[in-house]
mmCIF file of C-alpha atoms and ligand atoms in Angstrom:
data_model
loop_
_atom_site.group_PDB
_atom_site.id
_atom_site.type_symbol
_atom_site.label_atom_id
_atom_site.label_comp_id
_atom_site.label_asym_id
_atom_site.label_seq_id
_atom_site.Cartn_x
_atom_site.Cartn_y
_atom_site.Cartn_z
ATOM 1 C CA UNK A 1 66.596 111.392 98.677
ATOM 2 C CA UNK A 2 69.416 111.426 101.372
ATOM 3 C CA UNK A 3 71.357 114.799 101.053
ATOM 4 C CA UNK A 4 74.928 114.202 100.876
ATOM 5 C CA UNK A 5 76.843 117.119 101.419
ATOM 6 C CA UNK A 6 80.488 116.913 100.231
ATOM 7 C CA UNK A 7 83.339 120.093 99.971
ATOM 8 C CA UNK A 8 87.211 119.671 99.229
ATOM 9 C CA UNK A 9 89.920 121.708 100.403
ATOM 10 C CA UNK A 10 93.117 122.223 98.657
ATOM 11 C CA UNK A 11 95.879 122.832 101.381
ATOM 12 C CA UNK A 12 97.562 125.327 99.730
ATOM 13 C CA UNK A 13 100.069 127.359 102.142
ATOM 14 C CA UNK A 14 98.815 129.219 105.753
ATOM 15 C CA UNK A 15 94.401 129.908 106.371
ATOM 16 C CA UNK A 16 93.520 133.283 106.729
ATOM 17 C CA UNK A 17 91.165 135.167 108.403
ATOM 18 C CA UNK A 18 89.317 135.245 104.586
ATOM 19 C CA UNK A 19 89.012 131.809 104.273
ATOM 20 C CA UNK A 20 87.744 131.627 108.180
ATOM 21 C CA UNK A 21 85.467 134.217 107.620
ATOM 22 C CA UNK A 22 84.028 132.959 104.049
ATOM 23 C CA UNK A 23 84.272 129.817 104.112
ATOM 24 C CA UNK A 24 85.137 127.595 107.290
ATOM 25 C CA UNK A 25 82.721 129.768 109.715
ATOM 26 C CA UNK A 26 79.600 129.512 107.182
ATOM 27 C CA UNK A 27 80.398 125.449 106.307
ATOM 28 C CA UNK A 28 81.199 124.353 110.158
ATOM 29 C CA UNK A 29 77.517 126.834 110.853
ATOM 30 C CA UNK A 30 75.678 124.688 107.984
ATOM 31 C CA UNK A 31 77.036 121.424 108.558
ATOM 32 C CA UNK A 32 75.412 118.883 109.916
ATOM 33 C CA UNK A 33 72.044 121.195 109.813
ATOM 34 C CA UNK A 34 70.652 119.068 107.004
ATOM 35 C CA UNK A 35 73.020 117.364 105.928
ATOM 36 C CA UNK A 36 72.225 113.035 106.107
ATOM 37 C CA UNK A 37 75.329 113.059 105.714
ATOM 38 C CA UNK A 38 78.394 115.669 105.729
ATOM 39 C CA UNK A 39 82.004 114.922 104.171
ATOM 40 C CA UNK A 40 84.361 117.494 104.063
ATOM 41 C CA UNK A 41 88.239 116.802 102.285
ATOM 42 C CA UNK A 42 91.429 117.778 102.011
ATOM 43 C CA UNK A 43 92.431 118.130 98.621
ATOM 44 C CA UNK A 44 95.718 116.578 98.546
ATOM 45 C CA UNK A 45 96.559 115.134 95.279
ATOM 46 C CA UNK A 46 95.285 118.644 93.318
ATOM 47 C CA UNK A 47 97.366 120.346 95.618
ATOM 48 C CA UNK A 48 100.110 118.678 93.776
ATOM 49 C CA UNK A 49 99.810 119.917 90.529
ATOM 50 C CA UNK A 50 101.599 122.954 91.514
ATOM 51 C CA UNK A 51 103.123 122.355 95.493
ATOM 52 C CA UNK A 52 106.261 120.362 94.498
ATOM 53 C CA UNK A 53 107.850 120.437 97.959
ATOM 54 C CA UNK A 54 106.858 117.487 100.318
ATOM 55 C CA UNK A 55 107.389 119.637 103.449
ATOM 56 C CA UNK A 56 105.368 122.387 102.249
ATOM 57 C CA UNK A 57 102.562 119.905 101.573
ATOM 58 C CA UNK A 58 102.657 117.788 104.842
ATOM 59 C CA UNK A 59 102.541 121.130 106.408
ATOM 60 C CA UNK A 60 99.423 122.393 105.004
ATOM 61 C CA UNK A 61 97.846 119.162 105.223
ATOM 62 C CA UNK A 62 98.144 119.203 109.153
ATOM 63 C CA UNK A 63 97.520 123.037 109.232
ATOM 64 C CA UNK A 64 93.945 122.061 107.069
ATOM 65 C CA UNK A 65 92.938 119.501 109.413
ATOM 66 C CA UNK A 66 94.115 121.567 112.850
ATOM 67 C CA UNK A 67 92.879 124.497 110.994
ATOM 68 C CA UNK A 68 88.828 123.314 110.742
ATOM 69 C CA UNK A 69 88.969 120.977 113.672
ATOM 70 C CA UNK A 70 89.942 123.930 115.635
ATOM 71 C CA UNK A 71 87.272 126.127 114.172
ATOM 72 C CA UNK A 72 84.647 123.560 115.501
ATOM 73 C CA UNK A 73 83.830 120.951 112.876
ATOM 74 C CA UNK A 74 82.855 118.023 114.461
ATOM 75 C CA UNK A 75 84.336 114.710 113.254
ATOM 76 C CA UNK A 76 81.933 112.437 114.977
ATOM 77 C CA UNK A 77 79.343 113.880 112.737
ATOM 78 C CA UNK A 78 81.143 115.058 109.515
ATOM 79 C CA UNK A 79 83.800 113.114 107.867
ATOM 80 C CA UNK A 80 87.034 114.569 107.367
ATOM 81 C CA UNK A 81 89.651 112.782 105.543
ATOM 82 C CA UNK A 82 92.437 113.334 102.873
ATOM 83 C CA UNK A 83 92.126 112.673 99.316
ATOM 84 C CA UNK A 84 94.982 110.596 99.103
ATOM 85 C CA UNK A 85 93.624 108.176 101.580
ATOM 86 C CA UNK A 86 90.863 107.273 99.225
ATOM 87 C CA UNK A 87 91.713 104.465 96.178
ATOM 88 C CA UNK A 88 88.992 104.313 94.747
ATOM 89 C CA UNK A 89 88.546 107.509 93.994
ATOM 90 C CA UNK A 90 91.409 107.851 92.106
ATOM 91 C CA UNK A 91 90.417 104.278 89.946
ATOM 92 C CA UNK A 92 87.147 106.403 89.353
ATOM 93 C CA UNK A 93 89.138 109.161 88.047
ATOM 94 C CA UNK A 94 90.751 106.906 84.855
ATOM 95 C CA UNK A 95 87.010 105.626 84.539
ATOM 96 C CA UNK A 96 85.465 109.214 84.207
ATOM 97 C CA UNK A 97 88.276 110.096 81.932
ATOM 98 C CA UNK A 98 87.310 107.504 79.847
ATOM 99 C CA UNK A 99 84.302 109.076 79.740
ATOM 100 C CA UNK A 100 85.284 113.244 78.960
ATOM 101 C CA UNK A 101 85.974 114.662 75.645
ATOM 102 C CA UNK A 102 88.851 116.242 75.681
ATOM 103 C CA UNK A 103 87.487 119.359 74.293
ATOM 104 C CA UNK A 104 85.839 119.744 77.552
ATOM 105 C CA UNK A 105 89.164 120.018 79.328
ATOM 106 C CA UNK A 106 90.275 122.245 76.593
ATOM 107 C CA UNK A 107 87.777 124.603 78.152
ATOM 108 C CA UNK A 108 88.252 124.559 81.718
ATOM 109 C CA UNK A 109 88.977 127.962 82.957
ATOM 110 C CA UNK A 110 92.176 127.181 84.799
ATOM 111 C CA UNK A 111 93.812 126.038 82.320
ATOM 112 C CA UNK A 112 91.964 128.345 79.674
ATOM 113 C CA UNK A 113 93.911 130.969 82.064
ATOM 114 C CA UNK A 114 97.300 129.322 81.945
ATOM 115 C CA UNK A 115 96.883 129.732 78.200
ATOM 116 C CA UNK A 116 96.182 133.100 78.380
ATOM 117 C CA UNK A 117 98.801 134.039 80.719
ATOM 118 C CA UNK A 118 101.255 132.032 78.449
ATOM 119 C CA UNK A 119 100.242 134.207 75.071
ATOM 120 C CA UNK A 120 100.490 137.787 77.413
ATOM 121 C CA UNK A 121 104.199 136.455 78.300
ATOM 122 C CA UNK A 122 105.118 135.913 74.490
ATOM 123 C CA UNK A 123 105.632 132.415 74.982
ATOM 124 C CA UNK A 124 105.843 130.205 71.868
ATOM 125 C CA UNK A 125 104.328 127.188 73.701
ATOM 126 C CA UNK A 126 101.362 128.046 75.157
ATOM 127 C CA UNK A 127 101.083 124.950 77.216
ATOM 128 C CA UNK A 128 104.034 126.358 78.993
ATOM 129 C CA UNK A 129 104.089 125.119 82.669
ATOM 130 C CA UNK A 130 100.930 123.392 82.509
ATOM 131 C CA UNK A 131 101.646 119.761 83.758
ATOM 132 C CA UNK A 132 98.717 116.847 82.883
ATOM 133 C CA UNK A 133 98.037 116.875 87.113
ATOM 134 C CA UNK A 134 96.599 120.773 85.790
ATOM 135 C CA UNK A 135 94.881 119.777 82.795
ATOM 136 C CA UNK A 136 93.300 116.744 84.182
ATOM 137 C CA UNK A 137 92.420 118.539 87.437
ATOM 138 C CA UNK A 138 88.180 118.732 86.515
ATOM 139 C CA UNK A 139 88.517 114.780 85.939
ATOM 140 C CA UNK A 140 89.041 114.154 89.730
ATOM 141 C CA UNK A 141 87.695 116.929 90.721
ATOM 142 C CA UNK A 142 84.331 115.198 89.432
ATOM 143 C CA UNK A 143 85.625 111.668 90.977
ATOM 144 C CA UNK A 144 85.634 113.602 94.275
ATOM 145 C CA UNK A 145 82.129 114.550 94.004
ATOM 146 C CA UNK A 146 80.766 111.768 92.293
ATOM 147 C CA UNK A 147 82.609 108.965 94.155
ATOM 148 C CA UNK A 148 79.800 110.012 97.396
ATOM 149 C CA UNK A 149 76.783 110.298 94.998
ATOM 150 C CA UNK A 150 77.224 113.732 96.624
ATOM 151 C CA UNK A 151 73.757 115.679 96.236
ATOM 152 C CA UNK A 152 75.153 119.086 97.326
ATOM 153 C CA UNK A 153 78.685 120.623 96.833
ATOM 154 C CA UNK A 154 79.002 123.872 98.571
ATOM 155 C CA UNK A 155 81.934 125.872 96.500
ATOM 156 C CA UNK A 156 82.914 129.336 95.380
ATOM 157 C CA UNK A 157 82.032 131.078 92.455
ATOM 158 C CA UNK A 158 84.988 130.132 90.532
ATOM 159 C CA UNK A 159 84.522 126.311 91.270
ATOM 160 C CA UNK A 160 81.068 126.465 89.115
ATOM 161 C CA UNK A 161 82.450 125.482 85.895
ATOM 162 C CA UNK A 162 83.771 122.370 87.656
ATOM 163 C CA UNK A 163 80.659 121.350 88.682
ATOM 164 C CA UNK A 164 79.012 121.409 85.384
ATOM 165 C CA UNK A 165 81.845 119.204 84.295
ATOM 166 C CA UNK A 166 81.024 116.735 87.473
ATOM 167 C CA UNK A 167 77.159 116.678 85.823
ATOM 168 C CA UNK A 168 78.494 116.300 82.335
ATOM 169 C CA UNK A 169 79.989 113.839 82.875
ATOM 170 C CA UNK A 170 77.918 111.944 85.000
ATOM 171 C CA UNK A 171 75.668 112.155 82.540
ATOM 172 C CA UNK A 172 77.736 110.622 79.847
ATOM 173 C CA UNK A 173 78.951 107.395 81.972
ATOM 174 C CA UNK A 174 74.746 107.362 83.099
ATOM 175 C CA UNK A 175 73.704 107.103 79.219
ATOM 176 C CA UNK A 176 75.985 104.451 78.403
ATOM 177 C CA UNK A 177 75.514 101.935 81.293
ATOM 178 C CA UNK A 178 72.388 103.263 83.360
ATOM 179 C CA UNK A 179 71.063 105.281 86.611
ATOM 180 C CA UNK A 180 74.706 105.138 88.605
ATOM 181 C CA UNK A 181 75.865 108.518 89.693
ATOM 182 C CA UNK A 182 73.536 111.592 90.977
ATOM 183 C CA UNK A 183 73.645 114.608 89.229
ATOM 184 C CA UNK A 184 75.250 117.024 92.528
ATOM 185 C CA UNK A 185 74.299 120.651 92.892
ATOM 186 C CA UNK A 186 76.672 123.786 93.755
ATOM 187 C CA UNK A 187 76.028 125.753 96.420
ATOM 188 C CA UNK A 188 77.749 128.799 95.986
ATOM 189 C CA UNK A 189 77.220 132.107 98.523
ATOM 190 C CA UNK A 190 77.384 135.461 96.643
ATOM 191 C CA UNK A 191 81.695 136.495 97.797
ATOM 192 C CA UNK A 192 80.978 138.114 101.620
ATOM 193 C CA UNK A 193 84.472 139.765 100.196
ATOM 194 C CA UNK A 194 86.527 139.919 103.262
ATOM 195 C CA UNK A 195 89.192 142.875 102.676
ATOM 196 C CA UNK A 196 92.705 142.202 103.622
ATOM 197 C CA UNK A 197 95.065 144.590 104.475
ATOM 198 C CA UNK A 198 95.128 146.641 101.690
ATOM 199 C CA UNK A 199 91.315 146.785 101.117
ATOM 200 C CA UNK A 200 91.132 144.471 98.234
ATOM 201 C CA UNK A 201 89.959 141.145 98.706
ATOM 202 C CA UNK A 202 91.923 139.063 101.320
ATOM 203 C CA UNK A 203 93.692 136.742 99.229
ATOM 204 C CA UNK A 204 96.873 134.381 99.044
ATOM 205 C CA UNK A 205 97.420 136.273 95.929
ATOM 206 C CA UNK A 206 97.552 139.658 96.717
ATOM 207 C CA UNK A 207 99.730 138.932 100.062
ATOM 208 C CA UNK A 208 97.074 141.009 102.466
ATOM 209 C CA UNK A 209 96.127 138.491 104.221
ATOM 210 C CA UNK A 210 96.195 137.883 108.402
ATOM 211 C CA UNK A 211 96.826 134.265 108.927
ATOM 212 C CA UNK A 212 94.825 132.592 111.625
ATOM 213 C CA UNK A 213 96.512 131.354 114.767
ATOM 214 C CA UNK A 214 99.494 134.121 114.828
ATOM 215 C CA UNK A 215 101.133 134.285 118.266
ATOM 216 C CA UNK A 216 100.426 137.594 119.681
ATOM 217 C CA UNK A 217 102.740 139.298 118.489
ATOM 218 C CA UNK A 218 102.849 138.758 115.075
ATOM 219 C CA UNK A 219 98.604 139.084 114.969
ATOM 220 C CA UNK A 220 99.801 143.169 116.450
ATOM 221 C CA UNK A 221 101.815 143.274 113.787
ATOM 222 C CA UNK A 222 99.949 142.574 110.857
ATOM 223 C CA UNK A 223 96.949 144.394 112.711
ATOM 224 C CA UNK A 224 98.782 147.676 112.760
ATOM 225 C CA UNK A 225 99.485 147.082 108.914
ATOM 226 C CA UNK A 226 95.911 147.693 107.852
ATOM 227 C CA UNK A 227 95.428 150.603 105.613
ATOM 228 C CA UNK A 228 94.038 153.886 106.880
ATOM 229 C CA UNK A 229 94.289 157.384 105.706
ATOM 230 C CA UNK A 230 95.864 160.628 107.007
ATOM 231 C CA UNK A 231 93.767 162.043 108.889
ATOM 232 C CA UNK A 232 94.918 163.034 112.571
ATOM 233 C CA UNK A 233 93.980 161.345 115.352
ATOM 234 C CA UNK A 234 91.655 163.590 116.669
ATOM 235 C CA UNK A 235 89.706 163.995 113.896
ATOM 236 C CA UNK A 236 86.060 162.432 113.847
ATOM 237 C CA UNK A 237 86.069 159.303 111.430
ATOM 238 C CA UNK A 238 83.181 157.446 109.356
ATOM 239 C CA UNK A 239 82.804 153.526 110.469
ATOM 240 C CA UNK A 240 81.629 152.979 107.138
ATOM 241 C CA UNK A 241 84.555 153.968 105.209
ATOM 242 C CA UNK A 242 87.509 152.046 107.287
ATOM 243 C CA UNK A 243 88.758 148.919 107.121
ATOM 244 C CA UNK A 244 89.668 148.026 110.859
ATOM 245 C CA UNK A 245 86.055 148.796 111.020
ATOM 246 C CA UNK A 246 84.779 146.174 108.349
ATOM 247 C CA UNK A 247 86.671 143.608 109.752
ATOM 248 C CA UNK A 248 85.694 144.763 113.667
ATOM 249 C CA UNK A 249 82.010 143.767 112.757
ATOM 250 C CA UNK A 250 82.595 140.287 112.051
ATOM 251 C CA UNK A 251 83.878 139.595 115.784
ATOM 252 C CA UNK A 252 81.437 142.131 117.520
ATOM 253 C CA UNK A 253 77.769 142.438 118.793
ATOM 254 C CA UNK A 254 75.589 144.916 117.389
ATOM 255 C CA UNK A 255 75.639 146.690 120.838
ATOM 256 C CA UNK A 256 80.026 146.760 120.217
ATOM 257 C CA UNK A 257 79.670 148.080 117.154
ATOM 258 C CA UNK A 258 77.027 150.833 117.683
ATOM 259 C CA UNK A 259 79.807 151.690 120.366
ATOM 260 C CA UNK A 260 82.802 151.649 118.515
ATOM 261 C CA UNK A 261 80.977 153.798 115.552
ATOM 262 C CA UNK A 262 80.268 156.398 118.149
ATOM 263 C CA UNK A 263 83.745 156.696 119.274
ATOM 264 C CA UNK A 264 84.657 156.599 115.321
ATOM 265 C CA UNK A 265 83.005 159.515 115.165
ATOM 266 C CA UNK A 266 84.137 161.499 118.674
ATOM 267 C CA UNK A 267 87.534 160.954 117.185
ATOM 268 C CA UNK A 268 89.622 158.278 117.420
ATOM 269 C CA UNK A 269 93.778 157.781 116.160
ATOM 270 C CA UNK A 270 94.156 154.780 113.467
ATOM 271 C CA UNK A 271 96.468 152.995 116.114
ATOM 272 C CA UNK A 272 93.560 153.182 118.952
ATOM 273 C CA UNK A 273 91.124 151.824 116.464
ATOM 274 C CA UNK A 274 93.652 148.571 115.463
ATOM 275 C CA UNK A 275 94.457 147.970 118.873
ATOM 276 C CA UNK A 276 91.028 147.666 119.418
ATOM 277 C CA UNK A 277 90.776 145.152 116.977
ATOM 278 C CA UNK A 278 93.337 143.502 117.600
ATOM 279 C CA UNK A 279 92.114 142.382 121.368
ATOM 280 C CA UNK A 280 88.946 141.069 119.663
ATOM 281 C CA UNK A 281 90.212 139.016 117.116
ATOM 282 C CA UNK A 282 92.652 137.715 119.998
ATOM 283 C CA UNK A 283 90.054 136.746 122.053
ATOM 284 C CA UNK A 284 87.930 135.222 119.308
ATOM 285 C CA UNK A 285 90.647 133.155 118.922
ATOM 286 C CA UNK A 286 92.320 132.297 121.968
ATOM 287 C CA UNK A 287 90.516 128.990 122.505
ATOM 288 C CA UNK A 288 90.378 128.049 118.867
ATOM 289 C CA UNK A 289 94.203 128.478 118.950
ATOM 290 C CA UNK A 290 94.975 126.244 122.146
ATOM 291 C CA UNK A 291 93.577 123.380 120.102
ATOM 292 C CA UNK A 292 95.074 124.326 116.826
ATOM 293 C CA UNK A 293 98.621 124.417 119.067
ATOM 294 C CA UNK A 294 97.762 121.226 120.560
ATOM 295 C CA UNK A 295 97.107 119.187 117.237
ATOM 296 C CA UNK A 296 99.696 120.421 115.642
ATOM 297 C CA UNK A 297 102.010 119.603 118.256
ATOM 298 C CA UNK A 298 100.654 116.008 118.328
ATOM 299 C CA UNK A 299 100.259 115.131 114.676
ATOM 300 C CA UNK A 300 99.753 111.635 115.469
ATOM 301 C CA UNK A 301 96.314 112.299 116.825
ATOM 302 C CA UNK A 302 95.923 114.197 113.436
ATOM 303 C CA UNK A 303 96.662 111.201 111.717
ATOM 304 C CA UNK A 304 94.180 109.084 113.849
ATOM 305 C CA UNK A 305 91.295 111.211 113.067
ATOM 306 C CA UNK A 306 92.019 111.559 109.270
ATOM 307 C CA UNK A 307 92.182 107.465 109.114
ATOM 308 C CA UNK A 308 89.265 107.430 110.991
ATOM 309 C CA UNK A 309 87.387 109.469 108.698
ATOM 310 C CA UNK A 310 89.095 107.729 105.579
ATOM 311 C CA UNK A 311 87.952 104.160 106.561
ATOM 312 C CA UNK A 312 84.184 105.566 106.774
ATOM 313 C CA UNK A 313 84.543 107.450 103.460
ATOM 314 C CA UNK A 314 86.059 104.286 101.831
ATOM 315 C CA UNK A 315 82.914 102.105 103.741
ATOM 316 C CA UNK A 316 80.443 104.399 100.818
ATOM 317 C CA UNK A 317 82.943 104.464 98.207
ATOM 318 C CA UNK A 318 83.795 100.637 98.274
ATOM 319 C CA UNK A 319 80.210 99.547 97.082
ATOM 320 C CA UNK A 320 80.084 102.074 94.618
ATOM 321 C CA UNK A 321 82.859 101.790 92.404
ATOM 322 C CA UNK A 322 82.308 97.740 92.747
ATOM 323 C CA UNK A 323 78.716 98.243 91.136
ATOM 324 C CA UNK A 324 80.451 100.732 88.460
ATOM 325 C CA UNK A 325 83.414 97.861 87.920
ATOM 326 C CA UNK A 326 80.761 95.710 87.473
ATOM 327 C CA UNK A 327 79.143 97.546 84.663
ATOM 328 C CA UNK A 328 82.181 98.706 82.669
ATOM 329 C CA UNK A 329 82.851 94.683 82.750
ATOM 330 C CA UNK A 330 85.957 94.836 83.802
ATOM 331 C CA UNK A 331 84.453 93.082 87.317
ATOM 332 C CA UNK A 332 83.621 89.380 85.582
HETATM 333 N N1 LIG B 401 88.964 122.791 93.432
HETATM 334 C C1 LIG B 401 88.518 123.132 94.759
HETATM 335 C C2 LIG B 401 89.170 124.494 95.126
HETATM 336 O O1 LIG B 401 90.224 124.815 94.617
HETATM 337 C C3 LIG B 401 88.905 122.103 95.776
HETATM 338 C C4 LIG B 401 88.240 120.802 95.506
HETATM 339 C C5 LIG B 401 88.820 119.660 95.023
HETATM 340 C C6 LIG B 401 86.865 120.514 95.689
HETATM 341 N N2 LIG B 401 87.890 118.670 94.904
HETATM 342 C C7 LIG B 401 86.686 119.168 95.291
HETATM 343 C C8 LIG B 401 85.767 121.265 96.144
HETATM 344 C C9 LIG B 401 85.412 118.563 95.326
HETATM 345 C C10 LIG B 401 84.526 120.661 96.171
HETATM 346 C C11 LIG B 401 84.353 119.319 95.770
HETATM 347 O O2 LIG B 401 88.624 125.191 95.930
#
């Protein structure tokens, strides 16, 4: 069987060095490797159950696309395209919710969470806030999956439940009319848990984050915000228990490393040790950043390679959803 590998982003405000580190690095590594095929999404429509601001949303769209094209992916090979651009698999969505109990959606953990966060506030309606784009958001999540015949979705941990939905429910329209969609897989890495500035997990959330592509000055800035302790500079420090260390190793060779740890140890002051690591995440990203610039300064080459990659997307999709039209009858 051809391995189709399909992942969705949601464009959801700046990338950070988290999401490079976790999850652009590792997919733009694996891509392409095995993959007969390779698709790889922005998320547009989900981000819209909660981004109500069109600039905000064109924004992160480009930064997405500049973002991973930047980073390396290459759209000869993998197909990068927004959600939006794609019809059919939004008709596939009302045909797969034609197909989902709603008890299943009662159940998703997002919302599940909403309702949770709703009773902790004292609200009276617990579906406080929660808007149908929310509650429907597993429904085409699974017509972005399933609209590919995708065999293998690589996601994080917290995106498992939404795959068992995409099964589920591919099951369900299978019974009733036949062999149509492939049951896909999740491939989920155990969290490499990148720390962010404050040492818990880098995360939109928490505000630690270090957005890729900062001019210089800003990337010293936020740099020289990472949490150390008290200790003076002269004092001998352990690699193993710092931050600017942790993140230090994923730029470095072994041979840097064993280096810097030895000077960790000789002594070293907290704002030696950041400028240090500030140069190398600099230079990782120098070239990366010259493209990012350039994209984003020329959106309309942006907008070329997302049609591009939408008309191949819709060449699978078409034949698809015309074979599933045919068998829900409403194709005569
Ligand atoms: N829900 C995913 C997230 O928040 C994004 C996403 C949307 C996705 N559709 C997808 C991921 C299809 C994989 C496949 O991260």
């Amino acid at each position: 069987m051809a391995e189709i590998v399909l992942t969705g982003i949601k464009p959801t405000g700046e990338v950070h060095l988290g999401n490079y580190l976790g999850a652009i690095r590792p997919a733009i590594d694996t891509t392409s490797q095995s993959a007969d095929t390779s698709l790889l999404f922005i998320a547009d429509y989900h981000s819209l159950t909660s981004m109500h601001k069109g600039e905000d949303l064109r924004h992160s769209i480009y930064n997405v696309a500049a973002t991973w094209i930047a980073c390396g992916l290459d759209t000869s090979k993998s197909i990068l395209y927004k959600q939006s651009d794609i019809p059919e698999i939004f008709e596939l969505q009302w045909i797969l919710s034609c197909f989902t109990p709603k008890g299943f959606m009662n159940r998703a953990h997002a919302y599940k969470a909403k309702l949770d966060a709703n009773q902790a506030d004292g609200k009276k309606d617990l579906d406080h806030g929660v808007n149908m784009g929310l509650y429907n958001y597993p429904v085409l999540m699974s017509a972005d999956i399933l609209m590919f015949n995708s065999t293998k979705v690589p996601v994080g941990e917290d995106q498992i439940q939404h795959l068992e939905f995409a099964r589920d429910i591919a099951q369900k329209f299978n019974n009733n009319y036949g062999d149509t969609f492939t049951l896909p897989e999740p491939i989920t890495k155990k969290d490499s848990l990148i720390p962010g500035l404050d040492g818990r997990k880098m995360s939109k959330s928490y505000n630690n984050g270090i957005p890729l592509f900062l001019d210089s000055k800003k990337l010293r800035k936020k740099v020289m915000k990472i949490k150390t302790d008290s200790s003076p500079p002269e004092s001998p420090k352990d690699p193993d228990d710092s931050l600017i260390f942790d993140l230090y190793k994923y730029f470095s060779t072994d041979e840097e490393q064993n280096q810097l740890a030895e000077t960790y140890r000789a002594g070293i002051a907290w704002g030696e040790a950041k400028q240090i690591l500030f140069e190398k995440i600099e230079n990782y990203f120098t070239e990366k950043k010259e493209v990012y610039d350039d994209l984003m300064a020329d959106t309309g080459r942006l907008d070329q390679i997302l049609d591009d990659g939408a008309q191949r997307a819709r060449e699978i999709a078409r034949p698809l959803l015309n074979e599933i039209r045919k068998k829900t009858g409403v194709s005569l």
